[in-house]
Tab-separated table of C-alpha atoms in Angstrom:
chain	number	residue	atom	x	y	z
A	1	MET	CA	0.000	0.000	0.000
A	2	PRO	CA	1.307	3.472	-0.792
A	3	HIS	CA	1.965	5.848	2.064
A	4	ARG	CA	-1.110	8.065	2.363
A	5	ILE	CA	-0.498	11.817	2.519
A	6	VAL	CA	-3.528	13.959	3.333
A	7	VAL	CA	-3.052	17.677	2.723
A	8	ILE	CA	-5.365	20.084	4.544
A	9	ALA	CA	-6.095	23.285	2.610
A	10	PRO	CA	-7.110	26.364	4.613
A	11	SER	CA	-8.980	29.184	2.948
A	12	PRO	CA	-7.365	31.084	1.388
A	13	VAL	CA	-4.636	28.602	0.552
A	14	SER	CA	-1.301	29.131	-1.141
A	15	MET	CA	-1.386	27.371	-4.513
A	16	PHE	CA	2.351	26.824	-4.236
A	17	ASN	CA	1.893	25.079	-0.879
A	18	LEU	CA	-0.628	22.725	-2.460
A	19	ALA	CA	1.558	22.085	-5.499
A	20	ILE	CA	4.582	20.952	-3.501
A	21	PRO	CA	3.183	17.621	-2.194
A	22	GLU	CA	1.696	16.706	-5.557
A	23	LEU	CA	4.892	17.667	-7.382
A	24	LEU	CA	7.211	15.616	-5.179
A	25	PHE	CA	5.301	12.715	-3.648
A	26	ALA	CA	3.664	11.839	-6.973
A	27	LYS	CA	7.114	11.214	-8.488
A	28	VAL	CA	8.008	8.469	-6.020
A	29	GLU	CA	7.852	4.976	-7.479
A	30	ILE	CA	8.912	1.853	-5.603
A	31	ASP	CA	9.284	-1.250	-7.758
A	32	GLY	CA	7.102	0.375	-10.398
A	33	ALA	CA	4.281	1.212	-7.963
A	34	PRO	CA	3.399	4.619	-6.462
A	35	GLY	CA	5.135	5.264	-3.169
A	36	TYR	CA	2.529	7.776	-2.040
A	37	GLU	CA	-1.124	8.565	-2.441
A	38	VAL	CA	-1.914	12.271	-2.041
A	39	THR	CA	-5.379	13.567	-1.103
A	40	VAL	CA	-6.321	17.198	-0.535
A	41	CYS	CA	-9.137	18.004	1.878
A	42	THR	CA	-10.693	21.068	3.502
A	43	PRO	CA	-13.217	21.834	6.269
A	44	ASP	CA	-15.894	22.855	3.735
A	45	PRO	CA	-15.636	20.782	0.536
A	46	GLY	CA	-16.165	22.698	-2.662
A	47	PRO	CA	-14.570	25.938	-3.860
A	48	VAL	CA	-11.548	27.011	-1.817
A	49	THR	CA	-10.165	30.488	-2.378
A	50	THR	CA	-6.445	30.812	-3.056
A	51	THR	CA	-4.126	33.653	-2.155
A	52	GLY	CA	-3.939	34.387	-5.875
A	53	GLY	CA	-7.662	35.138	-6.055
A	54	LEU	CA	-8.622	31.924	-7.848
A	55	ASP	CA	-10.952	29.202	-6.588
A	56	LEU	CA	-9.933	25.536	-6.426
A	57	HIS	CA	-12.465	22.733	-6.153
A	58	VAL	CA	-11.596	20.451	-3.223
A	59	PRO	CA	-14.130	17.598	-2.958
A	60	HIS	CA	-12.822	15.905	0.204
A	61	ALA	CA	-13.780	16.819	3.772
A	62	LEU	CA	-11.667	16.522	6.901
A	63	ASP	CA	-12.716	12.926	7.482
A	64	ALA	CA	-10.015	12.072	4.923
A	65	VAL	CA	-7.511	12.734	7.716
A	66	GLU	CA	-8.639	9.518	9.414
A	67	THR	CA	-7.152	7.463	6.553
A	68	ALA	CA	-3.820	9.309	6.503
A	69	ASP	CA	-0.379	8.068	7.419
A	70	THR	CA	0.900	11.645	7.232
A	71	VAL	CA	-1.087	14.866	7.579
A	72	LEU	CA	0.292	18.013	5.966
A	73	VAL	CA	-1.262	21.390	6.769
A	74	ALA	CA	-0.727	23.858	3.952
A	75	GLY	CA	-0.355	27.568	4.627
A	76	THR	CA	-1.570	30.870	3.302
A	77	GLY	CA	1.691	32.800	3.501
A	78	GLU	CA	-0.110	35.229	5.801
A	79	GLN	CA	-1.446	35.458	9.331
A	80	TYR	CA	-4.800	33.756	9.774
A	81	ALA	CA	-6.998	32.280	12.491
A	82	PRO	CA	-6.876	28.454	12.371
A	83	ASP	CA	-10.247	26.798	11.745
A	84	GLY	CA	-11.373	24.948	14.879
A	85	ARG	CA	-12.410	21.887	12.878
A	86	THR	CA	-8.964	21.647	11.317
A	87	VAL	CA	-7.334	22.064	14.713
A	88	ALA	CA	-9.412	19.186	16.117
A	89	ALA	CA	-8.628	16.927	13.148
A	90	VAL	CA	-4.904	17.581	13.442
A	91	ARG	CA	-4.943	16.994	17.197
A	92	ALA	CA	-6.741	13.667	16.701
A	93	ALA	CA	-4.284	12.632	13.991
A	94	ALA	CA	-1.327	13.254	16.274
A	95	ALA	CA	-3.021	11.364	19.112
A	96	ALA	CA	-3.447	8.430	16.737
A	97	GLY	CA	0.297	8.388	16.092
A	98	LYS	CA	0.206	9.852	12.592
A	99	ARG	CA	3.018	12.047	11.331
A	100	VAL	CA	1.811	15.651	11.315
A	101	THR	CA	3.563	18.320	9.250
A	102	SER	CA	3.063	21.875	8.081
A	103	ILE	CA	4.311	24.328	5.483
A	104	CYS	CA	4.594	28.047	6.179
A	105	SER	CA	1.706	29.420	8.280
A	106	GLY	CA	0.243	25.923	8.590
A	107	ALA	CA	2.371	25.729	11.741
A	108	PHE	CA	-0.195	27.968	13.457
A	109	VAL	CA	-2.714	25.104	13.206
A	110	LEU	CA	-0.266	22.706	14.854
A	111	ALA	CA	0.468	25.239	17.569
A	112	GLU	CA	-3.240	25.880	18.172
A	113	ALA	CA	-3.727	22.133	18.515
A	114	GLY	CA	-1.111	22.066	21.269
A	115	LEU	CA	1.249	19.884	19.245
A	116	LEU	CA	4.177	22.288	19.446
A	117	GLU	CA	4.254	22.901	23.199
A	118	GLY	CA	7.735	22.138	24.433
A	119	ARG	CA	8.835	21.255	20.903
A	120	SER	CA	11.116	22.911	18.400
A	121	ALA	CA	9.356	24.264	15.322
A	122	THR	CA	9.610	26.856	12.582
A	123	THR	CA	7.434	28.902	10.270
A	124	TYR	CA	7.889	31.511	7.566
A	125	TRP	CA	10.341	34.083	8.889
A	126	GLN	CA	7.944	37.020	8.429
A	127	LEU	CA	5.482	35.291	10.785
A	128	ALA	CA	8.016	34.295	13.433
A	129	ASP	CA	7.352	37.177	15.816
A	130	GLU	CA	3.601	36.627	15.609
A	131	MET	CA	4.027	32.934	16.416
A	132	ARG	CA	6.291	33.656	19.383
A	133	ASP	CA	3.763	36.116	20.766
A	134	ARG	CA	0.810	33.753	20.374
A	135	TYR	CA	2.527	30.530	21.436
A	136	PRO	CA	5.365	31.298	23.870
A	137	ALA	CA	5.646	27.666	25.040
A	138	LEU	CA	7.190	26.465	21.780
A	139	ASP	CA	10.868	26.699	20.875
A	140	LEU	CA	10.649	28.592	17.589
A	141	LYS	CA	13.615	28.308	15.259
A	142	GLY	CA	12.846	31.355	13.165
A	143	ASP	CA	15.693	31.144	10.659
A	144	VAL	CA	15.872	27.496	9.550
A	145	LEU	CA	14.313	25.657	6.616
A	146	TYR	CA	12.487	22.932	8.534
A	147	VAL	CA	12.442	21.237	11.922
A	148	GLU	CA	11.701	17.618	12.806
A	149	ASP	CA	10.776	16.968	16.430
A	150	GLY	CA	9.490	13.448	16.896
A	151	GLN	CA	6.427	12.857	14.717
A	152	ILE	CA	5.986	16.586	14.107
A	153	LEU	CA	7.639	18.437	11.218
A	154	THR	CA	7.311	22.117	10.401
A	155	SER	CA	8.844	24.081	7.555
A	156	SER	CA	9.323	27.678	6.667
A	157	GLY	CA	7.564	29.165	3.660
A	158	TYR	CA	7.676	28.550	-0.045
A	159	ALA	CA	10.668	26.477	-1.230
A	160	ALA	CA	11.477	25.296	2.303
A	161	GLY	CA	8.384	23.119	1.956
A	162	ILE	CA	10.166	21.345	-0.879
A	163	ASP	CA	13.132	20.649	1.383
A	164	MET	CA	10.885	19.245	4.102
A	165	CYS	CA	8.992	16.988	1.694
A	166	LEU	CA	12.243	15.679	0.226
A	167	HIS	CA	13.411	14.969	3.774
A	168	MET	CA	10.211	13.002	4.394
A	169	ILE	CA	10.779	10.979	1.212
A	170	ARG	CA	14.329	10.275	2.300
A	171	THR	CA	13.086	9.173	5.723
A	172	ASP	CA	10.439	6.876	4.193
A	173	TYR	CA	12.319	5.426	1.225
A	174	GLY	CA	15.983	6.403	1.471
A	175	ALA	CA	18.369	9.004	0.073
A	176	ALA	CA	18.589	7.492	-3.419
A	177	VAL	CA	14.829	7.798	-3.948
A	178	ALA	CA	14.752	11.359	-2.560
A	179	ASN	CA	17.623	12.455	-4.785
A	180	GLU	CA	15.970	10.911	-7.842
A	181	VAL	CA	12.759	12.815	-7.062
A	182	ALA	CA	14.762	16.027	-6.712
A	183	ARG	CA	16.384	15.372	-10.079
A	184	LEU	CA	13.042	14.685	-11.779
A	185	ALA	CA	11.511	17.810	-10.230
A	186	LEU	CA	14.541	19.916	-11.191
A	187	VAL	CA	15.096	21.073	-7.621
A	188	ALA	CA	18.127	20.981	-5.338
A	189	PRO	CA	18.875	17.723	-3.521
A	190	VAL	CA	17.837	17.353	0.099
A	191	ARG	CA	19.178	20.228	2.200
A	192	PRO	CA	19.617	19.930	5.971
A	193	GLY	CA	16.772	21.423	7.972
A	194	GLY	CA	19.161	23.439	10.106
A	195	GLN	CA	20.283	25.438	7.108
A	196	THR	CA	19.068	28.994	7.415
A	197	GLN	CA	16.287	30.450	5.325
A	198	PHE	CA	18.780	32.827	3.662
A	199	THR	CA	16.523	35.744	4.303
A	200	GLN	CA	18.057	39.152	4.222
A	201	THR	CA	18.933	40.158	7.769
A	202	PRO	CA	18.883	43.931	7.444
A	203	LEU	CA	19.983	46.235	10.173
A	204	PRO	CA	17.322	48.394	11.785
A	205	PRO	CA	16.334	51.339	9.548
A	206	GLU	CA	18.639	54.318	9.892
A	207	ARG	CA	17.083	57.189	11.808
A	208	GLY	CA	19.594	59.984	11.270
A	209	THR	CA	22.360	61.328	9.069
A	210	ALA	CA	25.019	62.622	11.476
A	211	CYS	CA	27.102	59.462	10.938
A	212	ALA	CA	26.086	58.888	7.319
A	213	ASP	CA	29.402	60.131	5.895
A	214	THR	CA	31.334	57.914	8.291
A	215	ARG	CA	29.210	54.893	7.381
A	216	GLY	CA	29.848	55.558	3.690
A	217	TRP	CA	33.571	55.977	4.321
A	218	ALA	CA	33.663	52.710	6.260
A	219	MET	CA	31.859	50.882	3.442
A	220	ARG	CA	34.548	52.065	1.021
A	221	ASN	CA	37.281	50.853	3.353
A	222	LEU	CA	35.992	47.514	4.636
A	223	ASP	CA	39.253	45.827	3.666
A	224	LYS	CA	41.161	48.005	6.133
A	225	PRO	CA	41.587	47.286	9.866
A	226	LEU	CA	39.063	49.859	11.032
A	227	THR	CA	38.716	50.501	14.751
A	228	LEU	CA	36.315	52.514	16.853
A	229	THR	CA	39.016	55.178	17.092
A	230	ASP	CA	39.288	55.310	13.289
A	231	LEU	CA	35.533	55.742	12.937
A	232	ALA	CA	35.388	58.398	15.644
A	233	ARG	CA	38.312	60.290	14.134
A	234	HIS	CA	36.592	60.355	10.745
A	235	ALA	CA	33.359	61.575	12.349
A	236	GLY	CA	35.269	64.209	14.314
A	237	VAL	CA	33.877	63.110	17.673
A	238	SER	CA	34.920	61.062	20.668
A	239	VAL	CA	34.483	57.276	20.709
A	240	ARG	CA	31.756	57.649	23.330
A	241	THR	CA	29.855	60.227	21.261
A	242	LEU	CA	30.245	58.159	18.097
A	243	THR	CA	28.900	55.053	19.823
A	244	ARG	CA	25.896	56.925	21.183
A	245	ARG	CA	25.087	58.603	17.860
A	246	PHE	CA	25.717	55.461	15.864
A	247	HIS	CA	23.363	53.416	18.005
A	248	ALA	CA	20.718	56.130	17.887
A	249	GLU	CA	20.866	56.228	14.084
A	250	SER	CA	21.517	52.581	13.194
A	251	GLY	CA	20.082	50.655	16.147
A	252	VAL	CA	23.345	48.778	16.728
A	253	SER	CA	26.865	49.520	17.901
A	254	PRO	CA	29.518	50.626	15.371
A	255	LEU	CA	31.313	47.277	15.552
A	256	GLN	CA	28.078	45.296	15.146
A	257	TRP	CA	27.258	47.367	12.079
A	258	LEU	CA	30.785	46.927	10.739
A	259	LEU	CA	30.711	43.151	11.204
A	260	HIS	CA	27.355	42.949	9.424
A	261	GLN	CA	28.751	44.866	6.448
A	262	ARG	CA	31.879	42.716	6.316
A	263	VAL	CA	29.865	39.498	6.216
A	264	GLU	CA	27.590	40.912	3.516
A	265	ARG	CA	30.663	41.903	1.483
A	266	ALA	CA	32.099	38.404	1.908
A	267	LYS	CA	28.829	36.855	0.702
A	268	GLU	CA	28.867	39.124	-2.344
A	269	LEU	CA	32.438	38.117	-3.189
A	270	LEU	CA	31.633	34.427	-2.774
A	271	GLU	CA	28.685	34.820	-5.132
A	272	THR	CA	30.358	36.944	-7.794
A	273	THR	CA	34.061	35.964	-7.841
A	274	THR	CA	36.274	32.902	-7.660
A	275	LEU	CA	38.726	34.503	-5.248
A	276	PRO	CA	40.394	32.070	-2.830
A	277	MET	CA	38.906	32.081	0.653
A	278	ASP	CA	41.826	33.909	2.229
A	279	GLN	CA	41.461	36.713	-0.313
A	280	VAL	CA	37.700	36.896	0.281
A	281	ALA	CA	38.419	37.215	3.989
A	282	THR	CA	40.999	39.926	3.389
A	283	ALA	CA	38.884	41.919	0.953
A	284	SER	CA	35.906	41.897	3.307
A	285	GLY	CA	37.986	42.832	6.339
A	286	LEU	CA	37.385	39.556	8.177
A	287	GLY	CA	41.117	38.901	8.225
A	288	THR	CA	41.549	35.144	7.802
A	289	ALA	CA	39.800	32.227	6.149
A	290	ASP	CA	39.080	30.794	9.600
A	291	SER	CA	37.403	34.043	10.672
A	292	LEU	CA	35.405	34.090	7.430
A	293	ARG	CA	34.231	30.536	8.065
A	294	THR	CA	33.246	31.280	11.678
A	295	HIS	CA	31.121	34.301	10.841
A	296	LEU	CA	29.543	32.853	7.689
A	297	VAL	CA	28.519	29.627	9.406
A	298	ARG	CA	27.012	31.663	12.236
A	299	ARG	CA	25.007	33.820	9.786
A	300	THR	CA	24.007	31.284	7.131
A	301	GLY	CA	24.640	27.786	8.477
A	302	LEU	CA	26.986	27.121	5.542
A	303	THR	CA	30.740	27.082	5.157
A	304	PRO	CA	32.179	29.531	2.601
A	305	THR	CA	32.720	26.713	0.099
A	306	ALA	CA	29.162	25.427	0.496
A	307	TYR	CA	27.774	28.961	0.250
A	308	ARG	CA	29.680	29.614	-2.977
A	309	THR	CA	28.606	26.288	-4.463
A	310	GLN	CA	24.964	27.062	-3.818
A	311	PHE	CA	24.819	30.770	-4.609
A	312	SER	CA	27.545	31.480	-7.152
A	313	ARG	CA	26.298	33.653	-10.016
A	314	LEU	CA	29.253	32.697	-12.224
A	315	GLY	CA	29.629	30.041	-14.882
A	316	ALA	CA	31.786	27.006	-14.350
A	317	HIS	CA	34.732	28.571	-16.187
A	318	ALA	CA	34.706	31.985	-14.573
A	319	GLN	CA	38.045	33.480	-13.654
A	320	PRO	CA	38.911	35.553	-10.594
A	321	PRO	CA	39.321	39.309	-10.975
A	322	ARG	CA	42.640	40.344	-12.506
A	323	GLU	CA	43.295	42.846	-9.719
A	324	PRO	CA	42.051	41.351	-6.439
A	325	HIS	CA	41.766	43.518	-3.367
A	326	ARG	CA	45.050	44.213	-1.588
A	327	PRO	CA	45.805	42.275	1.605
A	328	ALA	CA	44.884	43.802	4.930
A	329	ALA	CA	45.289	42.786	8.534
A	330	ALA	CA	42.433	41.332	10.521
A	331	ALA	CA	40.118	44.001	11.833
A	332	PRO	CA	40.143	44.523	15.590
A	333	GLY	CA	36.917	43.591	17.292
A	334	MET	CA	36.036	40.967	14.697
A	335	ASN	CA	35.532	38.202	17.240
A	336	PRO	CA	32.363	36.052	17.315
A	337	ALA	CA	30.821	38.217	20.032
A	338	ALA	CA	31.292	41.499	18.159
């Protein structure tokens, strides 16, 4: 018998969320037979509105959950109040020992059902603060692709749902089957759930211009060993005054801001050049390849080599720049706690 996946569609539902299970699970064949059977259901069978403004006809009601081996709650990509009937069905499924999963905001249904209390979970990063506020008892991992905690799996939004479903296929049928499905679907092979969502992590919005010239000057000189004294001297103020003004305008300390910019510069160089790692570290002001690795793993969950492999914008035969950035000493204050 194929493994039975029942997908619960809220209203409105993300069409992409619904497409993921059908796209991936339907491609699994074991000895020429389907590995999965996918059914979509909803609290009120019939037309279900999508976030794109279209209506989808879903003929199955929530009683389909009773036949499931795995229940997957799709999301809307937005905040919404979980339907009480869906919450009850999901709670009963978990009590019956079924695997219960969610994509994106579908995690709110699992949380409302009490399935995430004391567990680790995730959701789409834009909804993370809302989930923490509403369900403080769960351990929310707001910057990862997906989390597996016992029989409960939650994923972030959009493509992270693909990663979670591939992980489920690998768990059920092995890595070779999951990788073949990824190849057929033209998506990346299974990525670890702990990998970050690769969202932009912008600094707080700037609220003043007194230090704007100094920030611009620092951006043009990231490869130099800038210190607080250097920044204060350029701004024409004391270190104490610079720190106070900088925090008031940028929301962070000068060294926190500087470290953020150095890591962003390193990511850009990894994506757009083939510079060796020590030169990337030097050009971004991080000093050494070891320092580059430490800070990049902390920010993205990937080593510099893995980050470049995944995000390089260059062709296979690209060459490094003819005039790479000049060497510079490691910047003071660039320790992991900066």
